Short mmCIF file of N, CA and C in Angstrom, two decimals:
data_model
loop_
_atom_site.label_atom_id
_atom_site.label_comp_id
_atom_site.label_asym_id
_atom_site.label_seq_id
_atom_site.Cartn_x
_atom_site.Cartn_y
_atom_site.Cartn_z
N MET A 1 73.66 83.83 115.44
CA MET A 1 74.64 84.30 116.40
C MET A 1 75.67 83.22 116.72
N ILE A 2 75.24 81.98 116.88
CA ILE A 2 76.16 80.89 117.21
C ILE A 2 77.20 80.73 116.09
N GLY A 3 76.76 80.78 114.84
CA GLY A 3 77.69 80.67 113.72
C GLY A 3 78.75 81.75 113.74
N LYS A 4 78.35 82.95 114.06
CA LYS A 4 79.29 84.06 114.12
C LYS A 4 80.31 83.83 115.24
N LEU A 5 79.85 83.38 116.40
CA LEU A 5 80.76 83.10 117.51
C LEU A 5 81.72 81.97 117.17
N THR A 6 81.23 80.95 116.48
CA THR A 6 82.08 79.83 116.09
C THR A 6 83.18 80.29 115.15
N LYS A 7 82.84 81.12 114.17
CA LYS A 7 83.86 81.63 113.25
C LYS A 7 84.90 82.44 113.99
N THR A 8 84.46 83.27 114.93
CA THR A 8 85.40 84.07 115.72
C THR A 8 86.30 83.17 116.53
N TYR A 9 85.75 82.15 117.16
CA TYR A 9 86.53 81.22 117.97
C TYR A 9 87.56 80.50 117.11
N LEU A 10 87.16 80.06 115.93
CA LEU A 10 88.08 79.36 115.04
C LEU A 10 89.21 80.27 114.59
N LEU A 11 88.90 81.52 114.29
CA LEU A 11 89.92 82.48 113.88
C LEU A 11 90.93 82.69 115.00
N ILE A 12 90.46 82.87 116.22
CA ILE A 12 91.37 83.05 117.36
C ILE A 12 92.21 81.80 117.56
N THR A 13 91.63 80.63 117.45
CA THR A 13 92.37 79.38 117.63
C THR A 13 93.45 79.24 116.57
N ILE A 14 93.14 79.51 115.32
CA ILE A 14 94.12 79.40 114.24
C ILE A 14 95.24 80.40 114.46
N GLU A 15 94.92 81.64 114.80
CA GLU A 15 95.95 82.65 115.01
C GLU A 15 96.85 82.28 116.18
N ALA A 16 96.27 81.72 117.24
CA ALA A 16 97.07 81.36 118.41
C ALA A 16 98.10 80.30 118.06
N LYS A 17 97.80 79.44 117.10
CA LYS A 17 98.73 78.38 116.72
C LYS A 17 99.89 78.92 115.89
N ILE A 18 99.70 80.00 115.17
CA ILE A 18 100.78 80.47 114.31
C ILE A 18 101.60 81.60 114.93
N MET A 19 101.15 82.19 116.04
CA MET A 19 101.89 83.28 116.67
C MET A 19 102.55 82.78 117.95
N GLN A 20 103.76 83.24 118.18
CA GLN A 20 104.44 82.96 119.44
C GLN A 20 104.67 84.27 120.16
N GLU A 21 104.38 84.29 121.44
CA GLU A 21 104.65 85.46 122.27
C GLU A 21 106.03 85.27 122.89
N LYS A 22 106.88 86.28 122.75
CA LYS A 22 108.24 86.21 123.28
C LYS A 22 108.58 87.50 124.00
N PHE A 23 109.59 87.44 124.85
CA PHE A 23 110.06 88.61 125.58
C PHE A 23 111.57 88.70 125.47
N ILE A 24 112.08 89.92 125.35
CA ILE A 24 113.52 90.17 125.39
C ILE A 24 113.78 91.33 126.33
N ASP A 25 115.03 91.49 126.71
CA ASP A 25 115.43 92.60 127.57
C ASP A 25 116.18 93.62 126.73
N ILE A 26 115.74 94.86 126.79
CA ILE A 26 116.44 95.96 126.12
C ILE A 26 116.70 97.02 127.18
N ASP A 27 117.96 97.24 127.47
CA ASP A 27 118.36 98.25 128.47
C ASP A 27 117.62 98.09 129.79
N GLY A 28 117.45 96.84 130.22
CA GLY A 28 116.81 96.58 131.51
C GLY A 28 115.29 96.62 131.48
N HIS A 29 114.71 96.74 130.30
CA HIS A 29 113.25 96.77 130.17
C HIS A 29 112.77 95.51 129.45
N LYS A 30 111.71 94.90 129.99
CA LYS A 30 111.13 93.71 129.38
C LYS A 30 110.25 94.15 128.21
N ILE A 31 110.59 93.63 127.03
CA ILE A 31 109.88 93.99 125.80
C ILE A 31 109.21 92.74 125.24
N ARG A 32 107.94 92.85 124.98
CA ARG A 32 107.17 91.73 124.44
C ARG A 32 107.04 91.89 122.93
N TYR A 33 107.11 90.77 122.23
CA TYR A 33 106.86 90.80 120.80
C TYR A 33 106.20 89.51 120.37
N LEU A 34 105.52 89.56 119.24
CA LEU A 34 104.91 88.39 118.63
C LEU A 34 105.74 88.00 117.43
N GLU A 35 105.80 86.70 117.18
CA GLU A 35 106.58 86.20 116.04
C GLU A 35 105.80 85.09 115.37
N SER A 36 105.85 85.07 114.05
CA SER A 36 105.15 84.06 113.28
C SER A 36 105.87 83.85 111.95
N GLY A 37 105.74 82.66 111.40
CA GLY A 37 106.37 82.36 110.12
C GLY A 37 107.81 81.91 110.30
N ASN A 38 108.37 81.31 109.25
CA ASN A 38 109.74 80.80 109.36
C ASN A 38 110.56 81.05 108.09
N SER A 39 110.26 82.11 107.40
CA SER A 39 110.99 82.45 106.18
C SER A 39 112.35 83.06 106.50
N ASP A 40 113.24 83.08 105.51
CA ASP A 40 114.51 83.78 105.64
C ASP A 40 114.31 85.29 105.57
N LYS A 41 113.18 85.71 105.02
CA LYS A 41 112.86 87.14 104.92
C LYS A 41 112.06 87.55 106.16
N THR A 42 112.48 88.64 106.80
CA THR A 42 111.79 89.11 108.00
C THR A 42 111.03 90.39 107.71
N LEU A 43 109.80 90.45 108.19
CA LEU A 43 108.96 91.63 108.08
C LEU A 43 108.65 92.09 109.50
N VAL A 44 109.01 93.33 109.83
CA VAL A 44 108.73 93.89 111.15
C VAL A 44 107.56 94.86 111.01
N LEU A 45 106.51 94.62 111.78
CA LEU A 45 105.33 95.48 111.77
C LEU A 45 105.33 96.30 113.05
N ILE A 46 105.11 97.60 112.93
CA ILE A 46 105.13 98.52 114.07
C ILE A 46 103.74 99.11 114.25
N HIS A 47 103.20 98.98 115.45
CA HIS A 47 101.88 99.57 115.73
C HIS A 47 102.02 101.07 115.98
N GLY A 48 100.91 101.77 115.93
CA GLY A 48 100.90 103.20 116.20
C GLY A 48 100.81 103.49 117.69
N LEU A 49 100.83 104.76 118.03
CA LEU A 49 100.73 105.14 119.43
C LEU A 49 99.33 104.83 119.95
N GLY A 50 99.28 104.36 121.17
CA GLY A 50 98.00 104.01 121.77
C GLY A 50 97.51 102.63 121.37
N ALA A 51 98.36 101.81 120.78
CA ALA A 51 97.96 100.48 120.33
C ALA A 51 98.94 99.44 120.90
N SER A 52 98.91 98.25 120.34
CA SER A 52 99.82 97.17 120.74
C SER A 52 100.01 96.25 119.55
N ALA A 53 100.82 95.21 119.73
CA ALA A 53 101.10 94.26 118.66
C ALA A 53 99.82 93.63 118.11
N GLU A 54 98.82 93.48 118.96
CA GLU A 54 97.56 92.87 118.51
C GLU A 54 96.86 93.66 117.43
N ARG A 55 97.26 94.88 117.20
CA ARG A 55 96.68 95.70 116.14
C ARG A 55 96.80 94.98 114.79
N TRP A 56 97.81 94.12 114.65
CA TRP A 56 98.10 93.45 113.39
C TRP A 56 97.52 92.04 113.30
N ASP A 57 96.72 91.62 114.28
CA ASP A 57 96.21 90.24 114.33
C ASP A 57 95.59 89.75 113.02
N GLN A 58 94.83 90.59 112.38
CA GLN A 58 94.09 90.15 111.19
C GLN A 58 94.98 89.87 109.98
N VAL A 59 96.16 90.48 109.92
CA VAL A 59 97.01 90.31 108.74
C VAL A 59 98.18 89.35 108.96
N ILE A 60 98.45 88.99 110.20
CA ILE A 60 99.58 88.11 110.49
C ILE A 60 99.52 86.81 109.70
N PRO A 61 98.38 86.11 109.65
CA PRO A 61 98.35 84.84 108.91
C PRO A 61 98.76 84.98 107.44
N PHE A 62 98.41 86.07 106.81
CA PHE A 62 98.73 86.27 105.40
C PHE A 62 100.21 86.57 105.21
N PHE A 63 100.77 87.46 106.03
CA PHE A 63 102.19 87.78 105.92
C PHE A 63 103.07 86.60 106.33
N ALA A 64 102.61 85.80 107.29
CA ALA A 64 103.40 84.68 107.80
C ALA A 64 103.59 83.58 106.76
N GLU A 65 102.79 83.59 105.71
CA GLU A 65 102.97 82.59 104.65
C GLU A 65 104.26 82.83 103.88
N LYS A 66 104.72 84.09 103.80
CA LYS A 66 105.90 84.41 102.99
C LYS A 66 107.04 85.04 103.79
N PHE A 67 106.77 85.43 105.04
CA PHE A 67 107.78 86.12 105.83
C PHE A 67 107.84 85.56 107.25
N ARG A 68 108.95 85.79 107.91
CA ARG A 68 109.02 85.68 109.37
C ARG A 68 108.54 87.04 109.85
N VAL A 69 107.42 87.07 110.54
CA VAL A 69 106.80 88.32 110.97
C VAL A 69 107.14 88.56 112.44
N VAL A 70 107.66 89.75 112.72
CA VAL A 70 108.01 90.14 114.09
C VAL A 70 107.27 91.43 114.41
N ILE A 71 106.55 91.43 115.53
CA ILE A 71 105.73 92.59 115.90
C ILE A 71 105.96 92.93 117.36
N PRO A 72 106.74 93.97 117.63
CA PRO A 72 106.97 94.33 119.04
C PRO A 72 105.81 95.15 119.61
N ASP A 73 105.61 95.00 120.91
CA ASP A 73 104.87 96.01 121.65
C ASP A 73 105.89 97.09 121.93
N LEU A 74 105.72 98.26 121.37
CA LEU A 74 106.67 99.34 121.63
C LEU A 74 106.81 99.56 123.13
N ILE A 75 107.99 99.99 123.55
CA ILE A 75 108.19 100.29 124.96
C ILE A 75 107.14 101.32 125.39
N GLY A 76 106.50 101.04 126.53
CA GLY A 76 105.44 101.92 127.00
C GLY A 76 104.05 101.50 126.57
N PHE A 77 103.94 100.41 125.79
CA PHE A 77 102.65 99.98 125.26
C PHE A 77 102.48 98.47 125.41
N GLY A 78 101.23 98.03 125.35
CA GLY A 78 100.92 96.61 125.39
C GLY A 78 101.49 95.95 126.63
N TYR A 79 102.17 94.80 126.43
CA TYR A 79 102.74 94.05 127.54
C TYR A 79 104.22 94.35 127.76
N SER A 80 104.75 95.35 127.08
CA SER A 80 106.13 95.78 127.32
C SER A 80 106.16 96.70 128.54
N ASP A 81 107.36 96.80 129.14
CA ASP A 81 107.52 97.69 130.28
C ASP A 81 107.15 99.12 129.91
N LYS A 82 106.75 99.85 130.94
CA LYS A 82 106.32 101.24 130.76
C LYS A 82 107.13 102.15 131.69
N PRO A 83 108.38 102.42 131.33
CA PRO A 83 109.21 103.24 132.22
C PRO A 83 108.77 104.71 132.21
N LEU A 84 109.14 105.39 133.28
CA LEU A 84 108.94 106.84 133.30
C LEU A 84 110.01 107.44 132.42
N ALA A 85 109.62 108.01 131.31
CA ALA A 85 110.58 108.54 130.33
C ALA A 85 109.88 109.58 129.48
N ASP A 86 110.67 110.33 128.75
CA ASP A 86 110.12 111.24 127.75
C ASP A 86 109.93 110.43 126.47
N TYR A 87 108.69 110.19 126.10
CA TYR A 87 108.39 109.37 124.94
C TYR A 87 108.43 110.24 123.68
N THR A 88 109.64 110.52 123.25
CA THR A 88 109.87 111.38 122.08
C THR A 88 110.16 110.52 120.85
N ILE A 89 110.23 111.15 119.72
CA ILE A 89 110.59 110.43 118.49
C ILE A 89 111.97 109.81 118.63
N ASP A 90 112.92 110.55 119.21
CA ASP A 90 114.27 110.00 119.42
C ASP A 90 114.23 108.79 120.35
N PHE A 91 113.41 108.85 121.38
CA PHE A 91 113.27 107.73 122.32
C PHE A 91 112.82 106.47 121.59
N PHE A 92 111.77 106.60 120.77
CA PHE A 92 111.26 105.45 120.03
C PHE A 92 112.24 105.00 118.94
N SER A 93 112.92 105.94 118.30
CA SER A 93 113.91 105.58 117.28
C SER A 93 115.03 104.75 117.89
N ASN A 94 115.52 105.18 119.05
CA ASN A 94 116.58 104.42 119.72
C ASN A 94 116.08 103.05 120.16
N PHE A 95 114.85 103.00 120.65
CA PHE A 95 114.27 101.71 121.04
C PHE A 95 114.21 100.77 119.84
N LEU A 96 113.70 101.25 118.72
CA LEU A 96 113.58 100.39 117.53
C LEU A 96 114.94 99.95 117.01
N LYS A 97 115.92 100.83 117.05
CA LYS A 97 117.28 100.46 116.65
C LYS A 97 117.78 99.31 117.52
N ASP A 98 117.62 99.44 118.83
CA ASP A 98 118.05 98.39 119.75
C ASP A 98 117.25 97.10 119.54
N PHE A 99 115.96 97.21 119.31
CA PHE A 99 115.13 96.03 119.09
C PHE A 99 115.56 95.28 117.84
N LEU A 100 115.85 96.00 116.78
CA LEU A 100 116.20 95.37 115.51
C LEU A 100 117.59 94.73 115.53
N GLU A 101 118.45 95.19 116.43
CA GLU A 101 119.78 94.58 116.54
C GLU A 101 119.64 93.24 117.20
#
C-alpha cells in the first residue's frame, strides 16, 4: 500500500510542476484554465459536461512534450464562474469562440 501511495504522490507532484492554473475574464465571468508546455503548436482540450479540466490530468504530461496544452474549465463547470444562463450548444459555442480569441 505504501508503494502505491508513493507512486500516486510522485505523479501528482510531477503534474503540479508542469501545469499552471490561470484565470481570464470573458464577458465579466472568471474562467479558469490549465496550461502546460511551451511549443509554438497549441492543443486545446475540452472536457465533457459534468466534468472539469482535471479530466485530462493523465494525458497532459504526454501532450505537453510536443504542444502548448490549454484546458479550460467550461463556463458553469469546475472553478469557472457558474452564471444563471441557458446552457445550450450555442451558449457553449459562443463561450469557446471567445475563449479561443
